[in-house]
PDB file of C-alpha atoms in Angstrom:
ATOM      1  CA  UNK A   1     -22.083  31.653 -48.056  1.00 49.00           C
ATOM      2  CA  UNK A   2     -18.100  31.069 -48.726  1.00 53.00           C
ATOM      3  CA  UNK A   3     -18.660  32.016 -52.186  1.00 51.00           C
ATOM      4  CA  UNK A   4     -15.423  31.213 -54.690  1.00 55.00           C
ATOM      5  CA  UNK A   5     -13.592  33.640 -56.499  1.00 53.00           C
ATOM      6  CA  UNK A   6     -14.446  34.128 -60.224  1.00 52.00           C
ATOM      7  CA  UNK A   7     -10.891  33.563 -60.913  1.00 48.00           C
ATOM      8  CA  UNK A   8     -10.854  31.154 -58.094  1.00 51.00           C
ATOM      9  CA  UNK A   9     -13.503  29.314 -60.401  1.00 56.00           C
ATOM     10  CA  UNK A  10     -11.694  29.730 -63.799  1.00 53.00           C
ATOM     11  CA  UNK A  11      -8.902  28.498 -62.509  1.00 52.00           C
ATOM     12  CA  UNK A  12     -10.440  25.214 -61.244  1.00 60.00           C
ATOM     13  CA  UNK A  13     -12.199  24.795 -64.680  1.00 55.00           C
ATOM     14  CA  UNK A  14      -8.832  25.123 -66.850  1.00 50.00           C
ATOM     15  CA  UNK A  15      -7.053  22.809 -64.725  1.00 54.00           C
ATOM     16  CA  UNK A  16      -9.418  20.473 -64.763  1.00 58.00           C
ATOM     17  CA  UNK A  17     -10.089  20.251 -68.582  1.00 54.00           C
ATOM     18  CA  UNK A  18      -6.222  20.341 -68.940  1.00 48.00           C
ATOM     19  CA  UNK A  19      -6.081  17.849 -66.604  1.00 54.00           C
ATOM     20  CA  UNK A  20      -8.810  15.647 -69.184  1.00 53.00           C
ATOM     21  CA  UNK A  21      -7.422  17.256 -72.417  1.00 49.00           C
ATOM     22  CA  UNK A  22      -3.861  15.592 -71.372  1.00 48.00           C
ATOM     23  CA  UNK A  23      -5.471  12.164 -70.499  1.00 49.00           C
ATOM     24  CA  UNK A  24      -7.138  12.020 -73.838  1.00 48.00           C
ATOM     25  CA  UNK A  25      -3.610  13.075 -75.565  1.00 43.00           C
ATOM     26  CA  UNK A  26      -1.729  10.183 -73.758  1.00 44.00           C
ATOM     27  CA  UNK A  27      -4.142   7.837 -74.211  1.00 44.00           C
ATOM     28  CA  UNK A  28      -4.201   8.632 -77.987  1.00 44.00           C
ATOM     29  CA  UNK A  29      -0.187   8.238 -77.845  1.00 38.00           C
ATOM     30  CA  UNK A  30       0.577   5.459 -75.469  1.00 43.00           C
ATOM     31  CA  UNK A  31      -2.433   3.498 -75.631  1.00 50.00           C
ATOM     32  CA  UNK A  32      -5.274   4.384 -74.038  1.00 65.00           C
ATOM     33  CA  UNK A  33      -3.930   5.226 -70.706  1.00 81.00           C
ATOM     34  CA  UNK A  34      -6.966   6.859 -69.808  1.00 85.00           C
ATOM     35  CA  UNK A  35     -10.746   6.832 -70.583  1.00 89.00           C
ATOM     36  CA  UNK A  36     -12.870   9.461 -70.985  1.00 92.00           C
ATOM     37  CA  UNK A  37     -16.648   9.512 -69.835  1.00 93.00           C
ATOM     38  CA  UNK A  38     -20.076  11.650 -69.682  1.00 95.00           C
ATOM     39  CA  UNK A  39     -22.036  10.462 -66.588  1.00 95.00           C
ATOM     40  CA  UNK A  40     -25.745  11.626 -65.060  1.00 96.00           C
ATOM     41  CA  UNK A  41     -25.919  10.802 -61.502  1.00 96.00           C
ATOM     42  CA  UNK A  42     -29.606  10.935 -60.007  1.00 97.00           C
ATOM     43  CA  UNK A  43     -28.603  11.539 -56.118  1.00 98.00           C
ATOM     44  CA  UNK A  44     -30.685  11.108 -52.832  1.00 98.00           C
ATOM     45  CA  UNK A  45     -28.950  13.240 -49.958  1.00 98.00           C
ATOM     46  CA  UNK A  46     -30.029  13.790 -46.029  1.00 98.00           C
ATOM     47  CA  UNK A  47     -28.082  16.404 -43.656  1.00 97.00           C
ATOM     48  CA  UNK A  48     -26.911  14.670 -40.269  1.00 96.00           C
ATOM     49  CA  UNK A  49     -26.572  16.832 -37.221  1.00 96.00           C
ATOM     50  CA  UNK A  50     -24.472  16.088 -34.444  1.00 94.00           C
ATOM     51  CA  UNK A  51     -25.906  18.520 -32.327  1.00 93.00           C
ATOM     52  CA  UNK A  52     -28.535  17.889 -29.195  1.00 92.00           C
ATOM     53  CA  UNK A  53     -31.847  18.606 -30.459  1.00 93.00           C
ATOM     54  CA  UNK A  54     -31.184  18.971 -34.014  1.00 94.00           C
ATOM     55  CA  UNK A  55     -32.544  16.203 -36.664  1.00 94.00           C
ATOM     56  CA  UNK A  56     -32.305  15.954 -40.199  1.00 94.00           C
ATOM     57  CA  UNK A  57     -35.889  16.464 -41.640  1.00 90.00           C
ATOM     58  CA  UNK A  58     -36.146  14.383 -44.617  1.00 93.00           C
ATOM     59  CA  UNK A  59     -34.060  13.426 -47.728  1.00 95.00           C
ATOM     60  CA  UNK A  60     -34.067  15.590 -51.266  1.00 95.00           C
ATOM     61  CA  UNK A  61     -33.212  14.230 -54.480  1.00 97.00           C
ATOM     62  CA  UNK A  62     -30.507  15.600 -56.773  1.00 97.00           C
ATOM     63  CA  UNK A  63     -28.843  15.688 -59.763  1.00 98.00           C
ATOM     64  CA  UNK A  64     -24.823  15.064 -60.372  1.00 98.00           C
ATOM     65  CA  UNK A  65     -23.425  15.162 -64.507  1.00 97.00           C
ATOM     66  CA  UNK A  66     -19.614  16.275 -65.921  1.00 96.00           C
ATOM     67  CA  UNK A  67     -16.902  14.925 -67.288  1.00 95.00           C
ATOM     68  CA  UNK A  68     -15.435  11.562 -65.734  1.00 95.00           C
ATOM     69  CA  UNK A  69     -11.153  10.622 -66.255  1.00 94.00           C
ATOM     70  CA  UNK A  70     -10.327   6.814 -65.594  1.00 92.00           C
ATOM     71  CA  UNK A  71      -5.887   6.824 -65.428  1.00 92.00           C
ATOM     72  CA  UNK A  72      -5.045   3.703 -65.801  1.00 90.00           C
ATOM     73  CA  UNK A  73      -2.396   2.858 -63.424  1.00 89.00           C
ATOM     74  CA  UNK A  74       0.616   0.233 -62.851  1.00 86.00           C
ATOM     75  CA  UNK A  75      -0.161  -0.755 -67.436  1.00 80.00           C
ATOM     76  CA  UNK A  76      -3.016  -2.572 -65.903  1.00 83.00           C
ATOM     77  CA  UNK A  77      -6.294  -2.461 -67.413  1.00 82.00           C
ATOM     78  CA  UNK A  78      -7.793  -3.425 -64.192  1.00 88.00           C
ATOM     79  CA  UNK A  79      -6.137  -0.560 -62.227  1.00 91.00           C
ATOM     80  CA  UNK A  80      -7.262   2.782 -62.759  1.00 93.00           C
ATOM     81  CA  UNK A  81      -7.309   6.431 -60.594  1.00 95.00           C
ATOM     82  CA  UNK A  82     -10.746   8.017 -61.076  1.00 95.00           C
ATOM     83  CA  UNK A  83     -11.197  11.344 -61.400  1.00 95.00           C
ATOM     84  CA  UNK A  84     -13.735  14.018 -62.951  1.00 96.00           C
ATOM     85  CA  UNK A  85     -15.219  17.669 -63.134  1.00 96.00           C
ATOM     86  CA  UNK A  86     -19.126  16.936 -61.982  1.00 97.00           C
ATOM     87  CA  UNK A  87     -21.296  19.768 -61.086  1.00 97.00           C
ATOM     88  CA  UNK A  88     -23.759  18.550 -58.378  1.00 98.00           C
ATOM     89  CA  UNK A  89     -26.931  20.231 -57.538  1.00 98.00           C
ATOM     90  CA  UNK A  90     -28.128  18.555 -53.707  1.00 97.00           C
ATOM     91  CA  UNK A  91     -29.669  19.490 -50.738  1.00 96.00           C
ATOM     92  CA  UNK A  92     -31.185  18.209 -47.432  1.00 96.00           C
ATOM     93  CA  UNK A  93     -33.327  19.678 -44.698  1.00 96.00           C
ATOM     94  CA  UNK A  94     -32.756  20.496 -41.172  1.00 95.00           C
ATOM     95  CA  UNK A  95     -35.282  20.830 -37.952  1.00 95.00           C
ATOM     96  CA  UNK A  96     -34.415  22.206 -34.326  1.00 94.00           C
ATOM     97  CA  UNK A  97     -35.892  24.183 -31.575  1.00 93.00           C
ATOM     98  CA  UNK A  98     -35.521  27.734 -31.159  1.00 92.00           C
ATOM     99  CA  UNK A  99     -37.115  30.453 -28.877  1.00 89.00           C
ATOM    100  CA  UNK A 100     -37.960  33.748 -27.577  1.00 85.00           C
ATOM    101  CA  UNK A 101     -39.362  35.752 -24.672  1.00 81.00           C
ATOM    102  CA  UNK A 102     -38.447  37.414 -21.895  1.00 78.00           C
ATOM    103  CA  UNK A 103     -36.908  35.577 -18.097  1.00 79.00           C
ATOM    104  CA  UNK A 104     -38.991  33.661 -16.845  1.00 82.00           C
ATOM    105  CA  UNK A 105     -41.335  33.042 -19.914  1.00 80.00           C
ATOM    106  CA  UNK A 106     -39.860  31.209 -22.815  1.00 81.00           C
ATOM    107  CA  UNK A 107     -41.978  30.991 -26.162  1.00 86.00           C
ATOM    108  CA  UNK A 108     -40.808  27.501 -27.286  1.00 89.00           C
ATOM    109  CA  UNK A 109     -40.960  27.160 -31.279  1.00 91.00           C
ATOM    110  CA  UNK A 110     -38.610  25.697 -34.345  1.00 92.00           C
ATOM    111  CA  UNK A 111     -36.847  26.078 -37.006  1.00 93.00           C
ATOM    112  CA  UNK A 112     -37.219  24.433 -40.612  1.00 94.00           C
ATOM    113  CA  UNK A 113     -34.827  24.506 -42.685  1.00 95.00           C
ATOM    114  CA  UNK A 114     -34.234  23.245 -46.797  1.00 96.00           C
ATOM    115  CA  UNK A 115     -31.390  23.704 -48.233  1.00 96.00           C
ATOM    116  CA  UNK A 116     -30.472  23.866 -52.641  1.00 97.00           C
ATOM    117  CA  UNK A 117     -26.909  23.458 -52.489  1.00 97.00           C
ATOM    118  CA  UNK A 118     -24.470  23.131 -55.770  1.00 98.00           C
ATOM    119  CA  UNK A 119     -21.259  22.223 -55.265  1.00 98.00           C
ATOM    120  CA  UNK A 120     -18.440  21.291 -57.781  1.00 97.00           C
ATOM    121  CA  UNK A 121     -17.320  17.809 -57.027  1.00 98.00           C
ATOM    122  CA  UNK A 122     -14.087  16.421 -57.915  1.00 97.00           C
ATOM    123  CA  UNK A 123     -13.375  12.203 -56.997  1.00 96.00           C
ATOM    124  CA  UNK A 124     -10.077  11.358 -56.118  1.00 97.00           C
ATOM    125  CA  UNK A 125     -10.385   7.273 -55.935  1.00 97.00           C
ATOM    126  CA  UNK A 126      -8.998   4.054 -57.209  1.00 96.00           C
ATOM    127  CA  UNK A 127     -10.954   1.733 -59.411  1.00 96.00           C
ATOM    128  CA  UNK A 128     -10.958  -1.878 -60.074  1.00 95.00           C
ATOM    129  CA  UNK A 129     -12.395  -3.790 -62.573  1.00 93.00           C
ATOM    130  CA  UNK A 130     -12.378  -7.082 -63.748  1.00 94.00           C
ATOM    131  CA  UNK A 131     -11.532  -8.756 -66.912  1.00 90.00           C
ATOM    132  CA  UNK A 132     -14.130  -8.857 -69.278  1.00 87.00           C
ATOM    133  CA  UNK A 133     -16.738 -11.479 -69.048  1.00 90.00           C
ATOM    134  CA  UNK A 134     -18.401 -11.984 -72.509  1.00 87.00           C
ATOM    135  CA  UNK A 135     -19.377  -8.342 -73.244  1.00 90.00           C
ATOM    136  CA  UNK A 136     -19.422  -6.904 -69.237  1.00 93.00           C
ATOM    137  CA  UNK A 137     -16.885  -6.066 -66.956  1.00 94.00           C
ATOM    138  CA  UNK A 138     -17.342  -5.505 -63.000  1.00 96.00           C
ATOM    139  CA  UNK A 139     -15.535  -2.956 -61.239  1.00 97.00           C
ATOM    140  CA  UNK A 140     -15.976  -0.902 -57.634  1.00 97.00           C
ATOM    141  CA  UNK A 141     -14.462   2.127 -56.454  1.00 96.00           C
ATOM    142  CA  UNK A 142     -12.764   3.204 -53.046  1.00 97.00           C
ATOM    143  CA  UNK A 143     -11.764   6.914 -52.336  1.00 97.00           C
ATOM    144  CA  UNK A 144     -12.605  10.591 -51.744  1.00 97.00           C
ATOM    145  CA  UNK A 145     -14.934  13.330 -52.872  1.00 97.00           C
ATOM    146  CA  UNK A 146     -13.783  17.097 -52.933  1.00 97.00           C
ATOM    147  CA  UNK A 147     -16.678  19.288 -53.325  1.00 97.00           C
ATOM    148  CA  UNK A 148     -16.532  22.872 -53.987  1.00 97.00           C
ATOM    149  CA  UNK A 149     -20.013  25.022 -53.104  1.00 97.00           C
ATOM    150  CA  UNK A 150     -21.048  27.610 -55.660  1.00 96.00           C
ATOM    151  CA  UNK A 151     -24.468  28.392 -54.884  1.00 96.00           C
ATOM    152  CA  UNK A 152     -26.650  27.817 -51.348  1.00 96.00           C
ATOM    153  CA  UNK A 153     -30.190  28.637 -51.070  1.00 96.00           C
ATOM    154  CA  UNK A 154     -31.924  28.398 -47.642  1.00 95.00           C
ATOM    155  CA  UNK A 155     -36.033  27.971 -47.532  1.00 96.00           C
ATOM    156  CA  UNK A 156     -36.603  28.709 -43.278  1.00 94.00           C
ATOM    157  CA  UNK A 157     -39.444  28.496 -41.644  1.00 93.00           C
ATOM    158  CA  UNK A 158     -39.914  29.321 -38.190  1.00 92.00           C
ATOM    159  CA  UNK A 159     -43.282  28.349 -36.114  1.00 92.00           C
ATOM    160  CA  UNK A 160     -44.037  29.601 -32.729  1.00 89.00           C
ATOM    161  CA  UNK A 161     -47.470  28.449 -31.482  1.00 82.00           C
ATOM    162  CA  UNK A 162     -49.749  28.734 -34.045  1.00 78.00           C
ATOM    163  CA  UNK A 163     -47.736  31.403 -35.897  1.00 85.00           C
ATOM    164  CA  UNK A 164     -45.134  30.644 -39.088  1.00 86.00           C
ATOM    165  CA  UNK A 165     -43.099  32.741 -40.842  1.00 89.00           C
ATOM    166  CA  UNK A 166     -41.108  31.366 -43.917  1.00 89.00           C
ATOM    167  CA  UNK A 167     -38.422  33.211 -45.829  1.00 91.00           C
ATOM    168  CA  UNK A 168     -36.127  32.466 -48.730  1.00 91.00           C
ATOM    169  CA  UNK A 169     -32.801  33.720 -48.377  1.00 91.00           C
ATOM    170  CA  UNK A 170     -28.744  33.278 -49.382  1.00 92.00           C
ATOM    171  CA  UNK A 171     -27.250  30.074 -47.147  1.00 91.00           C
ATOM    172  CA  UNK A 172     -24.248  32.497 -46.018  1.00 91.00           C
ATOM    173  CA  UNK A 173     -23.389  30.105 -43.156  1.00 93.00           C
ATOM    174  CA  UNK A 174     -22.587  27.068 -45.664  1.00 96.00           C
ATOM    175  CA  UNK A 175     -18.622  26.402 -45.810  1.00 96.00           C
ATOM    176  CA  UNK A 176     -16.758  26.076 -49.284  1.00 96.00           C
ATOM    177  CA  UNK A 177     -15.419  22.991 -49.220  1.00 97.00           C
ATOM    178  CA  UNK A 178     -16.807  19.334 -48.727  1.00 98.00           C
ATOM    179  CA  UNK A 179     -14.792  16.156 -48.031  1.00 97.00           C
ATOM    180  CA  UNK A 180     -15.997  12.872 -48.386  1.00 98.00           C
ATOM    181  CA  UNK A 181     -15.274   9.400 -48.226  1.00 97.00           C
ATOM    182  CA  UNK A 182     -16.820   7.615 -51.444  1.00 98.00           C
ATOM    183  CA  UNK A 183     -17.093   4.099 -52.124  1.00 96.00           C
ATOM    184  CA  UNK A 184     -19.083   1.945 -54.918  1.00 97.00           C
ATOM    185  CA  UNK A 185     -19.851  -0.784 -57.297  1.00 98.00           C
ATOM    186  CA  UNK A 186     -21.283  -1.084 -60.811  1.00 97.00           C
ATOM    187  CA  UNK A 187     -20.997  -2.645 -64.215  1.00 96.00           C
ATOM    188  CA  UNK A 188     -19.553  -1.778 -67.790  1.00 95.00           C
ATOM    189  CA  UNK A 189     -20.763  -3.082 -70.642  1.00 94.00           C
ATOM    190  CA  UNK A 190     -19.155  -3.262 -73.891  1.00 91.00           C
ATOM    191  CA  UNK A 191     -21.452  -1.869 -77.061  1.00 90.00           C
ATOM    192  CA  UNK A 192     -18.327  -1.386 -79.578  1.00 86.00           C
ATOM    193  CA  UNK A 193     -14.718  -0.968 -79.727  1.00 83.00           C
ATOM    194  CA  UNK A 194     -13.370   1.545 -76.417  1.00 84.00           C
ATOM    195  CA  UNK A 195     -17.180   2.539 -75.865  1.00 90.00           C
ATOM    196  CA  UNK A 196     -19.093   1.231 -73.097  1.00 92.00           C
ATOM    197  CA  UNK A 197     -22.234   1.847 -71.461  1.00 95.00           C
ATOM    198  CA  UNK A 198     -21.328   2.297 -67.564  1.00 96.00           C
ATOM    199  CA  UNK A 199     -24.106   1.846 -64.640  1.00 96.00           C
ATOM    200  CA  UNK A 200     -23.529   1.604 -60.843  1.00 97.00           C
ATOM    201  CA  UNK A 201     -24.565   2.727 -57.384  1.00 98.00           C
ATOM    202  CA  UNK A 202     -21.969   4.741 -54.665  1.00 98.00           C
ATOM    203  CA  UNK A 203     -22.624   6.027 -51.433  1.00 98.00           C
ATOM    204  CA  UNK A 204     -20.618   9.900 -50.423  1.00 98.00           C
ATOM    205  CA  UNK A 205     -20.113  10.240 -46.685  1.00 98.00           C
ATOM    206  CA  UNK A 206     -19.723  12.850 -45.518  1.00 97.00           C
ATOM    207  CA  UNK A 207     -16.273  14.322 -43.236  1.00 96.00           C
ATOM    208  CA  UNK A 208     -16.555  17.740 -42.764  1.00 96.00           C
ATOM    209  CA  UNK A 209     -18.965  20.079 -41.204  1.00 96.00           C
ATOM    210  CA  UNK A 210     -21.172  21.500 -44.129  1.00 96.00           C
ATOM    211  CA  UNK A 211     -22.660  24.239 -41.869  1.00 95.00           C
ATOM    212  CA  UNK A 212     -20.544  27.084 -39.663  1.00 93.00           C
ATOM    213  CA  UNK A 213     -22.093  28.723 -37.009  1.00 91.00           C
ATOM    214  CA  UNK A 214     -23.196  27.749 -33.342  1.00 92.00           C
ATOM    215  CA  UNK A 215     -25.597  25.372 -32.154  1.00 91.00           C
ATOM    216  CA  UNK A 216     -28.681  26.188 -30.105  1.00 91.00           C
ATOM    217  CA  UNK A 217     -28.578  25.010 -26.070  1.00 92.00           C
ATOM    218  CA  UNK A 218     -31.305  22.309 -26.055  1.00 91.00           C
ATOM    219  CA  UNK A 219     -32.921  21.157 -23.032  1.00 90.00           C
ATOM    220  CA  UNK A 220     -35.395  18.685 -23.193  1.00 87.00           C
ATOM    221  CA  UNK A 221     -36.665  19.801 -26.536  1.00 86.00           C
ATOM    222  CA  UNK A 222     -36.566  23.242 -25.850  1.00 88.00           C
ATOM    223  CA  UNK A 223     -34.321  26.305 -26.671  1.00 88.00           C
ATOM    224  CA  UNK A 224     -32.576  27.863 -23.874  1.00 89.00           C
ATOM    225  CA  UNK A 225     -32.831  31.805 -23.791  1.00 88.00           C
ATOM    226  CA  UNK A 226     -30.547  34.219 -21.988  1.00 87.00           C
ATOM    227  CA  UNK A 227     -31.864  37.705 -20.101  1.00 82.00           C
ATOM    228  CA  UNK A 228     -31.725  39.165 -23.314  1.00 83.00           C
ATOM    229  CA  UNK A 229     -34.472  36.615 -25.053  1.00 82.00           C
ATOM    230  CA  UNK A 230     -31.671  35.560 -27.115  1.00 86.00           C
ATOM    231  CA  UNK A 231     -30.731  31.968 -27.542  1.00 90.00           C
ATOM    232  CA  UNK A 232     -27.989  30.784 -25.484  1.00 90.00           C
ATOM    233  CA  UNK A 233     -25.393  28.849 -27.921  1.00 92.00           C
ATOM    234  CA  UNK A 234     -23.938  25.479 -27.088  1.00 89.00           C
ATOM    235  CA  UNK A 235     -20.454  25.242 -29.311  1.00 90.00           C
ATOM    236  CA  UNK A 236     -19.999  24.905 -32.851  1.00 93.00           C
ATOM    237  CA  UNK A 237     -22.771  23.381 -35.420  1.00 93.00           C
ATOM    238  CA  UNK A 238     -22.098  19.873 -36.512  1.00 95.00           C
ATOM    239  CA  UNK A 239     -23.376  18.621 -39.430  1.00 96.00           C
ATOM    240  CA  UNK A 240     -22.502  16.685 -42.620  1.00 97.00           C
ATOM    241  CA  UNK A 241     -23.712  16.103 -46.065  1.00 98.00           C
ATOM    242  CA  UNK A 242     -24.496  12.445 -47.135  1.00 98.00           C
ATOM    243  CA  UNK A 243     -26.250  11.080 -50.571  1.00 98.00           C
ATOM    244  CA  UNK A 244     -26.275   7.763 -52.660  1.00 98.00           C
ATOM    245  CA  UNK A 245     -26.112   7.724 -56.148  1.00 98.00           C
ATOM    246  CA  UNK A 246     -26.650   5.781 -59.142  1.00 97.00           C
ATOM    247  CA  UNK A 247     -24.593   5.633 -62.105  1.00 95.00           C
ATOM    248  CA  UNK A 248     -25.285   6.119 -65.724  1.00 95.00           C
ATOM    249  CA  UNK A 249     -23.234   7.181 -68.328  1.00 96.00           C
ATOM    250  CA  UNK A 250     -20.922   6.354 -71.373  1.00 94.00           C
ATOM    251  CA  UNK A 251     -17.040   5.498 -71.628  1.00 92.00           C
ATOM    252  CA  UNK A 252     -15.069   5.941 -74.379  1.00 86.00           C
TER     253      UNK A 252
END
């Protein structure tokens, strides 16, 4: 795995609660110009491949929670950039065939994989939301997703015939960053003063290839071997990290 720098890390951290700390100072001086939130995001994430013969192998649930920043924008209520410092702890799993043997004799078999993957995510997106209507407002959310991957954990199994083996080791091959397009919908609902209770649903898609490496040469469901017994490759893995989420959390 990509792994970030400690001070890489730090330095993401301090500019991100500076980032907050300042919000929270202008909106204290010019009028709330920004609002400052604690959300819990239960996620549900699936890994699609791109690749022939490769399949995503079931969804995994997660967990998302940090800070959130709305910056109000144009000294419009109902215009606002959303931002945050969310640690995200996701996943997905991943099937495809593999092989081994020696020309002529292949020994078909596949490859399971799970992945744990935590990733620091940072939304860049705008908000809109509507004017209040009795105690609720309705807003929805258009933008991107930045993540940042801290940890990976890999849980592979591989089966030939009747034989599995299954081993738990460090996800080296996952890449650092994550871009995604993000879009959603929710409600806020107004308990006193500047604090509301905030719930929603978003969906994350996923742009970038979450996975380096190359892809195994599949031909009709099987793994293609050279005279070696080692798999031939067929160009670069393709695959990309998607999840919905719901929102629940508290504005202030």
């Amino acid at each position: 795995m990509n792994t970030i720098n400690p001070y890489v890390k730090s330095a993401l951290v301090l500019i991100c609660i500076l980032i907050l700390i300042r919000s929270e100072s202008q909106a204290q001086d010019e009028g709330k110009k920004a609002r400052l939130g604690l959300t819990v995001y239960p996620t549900l994430a699936w890994i699609s491949p791109d690749n022939t013969g490769y399949n995503n192998d079931g969804t995994q649930l997660g967990i998302k929670y940090g800070l959130t920043a709305d910056l109000r924008l144009f000294e419009n209520d109902n215009y606002s950039f959303a931002t945050g410092f969310l640690i995200h702890h996701t996943g997905g799993k991943l099937s495809y065939p593999t092989a081994t043997g020696s020309l002529p004799i292949t020994v078909p078999g596949n490859i399971e994989s799970k992945y744990k993957l935590t990733y620091i995510d940072i939304p860049l997106a705008i908000k809109l939301r509507t004017a209040e209507i009795g105690y609720m407002r309705y807003w929805g959310l258009f933008g991107t997703e930045l993540g940042f991957n801290i940890s990976a954990n890999e849980v592979r199994k591989e089966t030939f015939a009747s034989e599995s083996n299954e081993e738990d080791r460090n996800a080296d091959e996952i890449n650092l960053i994550r871009f995604a397009l993000v879009f959603g919908a929710g409600i806020e609902y107004n308990i006193s003063g500047n604090t509301h209770l905030v719930g929603g649903v978003s969906y994350s898609n996923g742009l970038s290839n979450i996975i380096s490496g190359d892809a195994n040469l599949v031909e009709n469901g099987v793994a293609r071997i050279d005279e070696n017994g080692e798999t031939i490759k067929d160009g670069k893995l393709k695959t990309r990290l998607n999840y919905f989420s719901l929102h629940i959390g508290v504005i202030f």
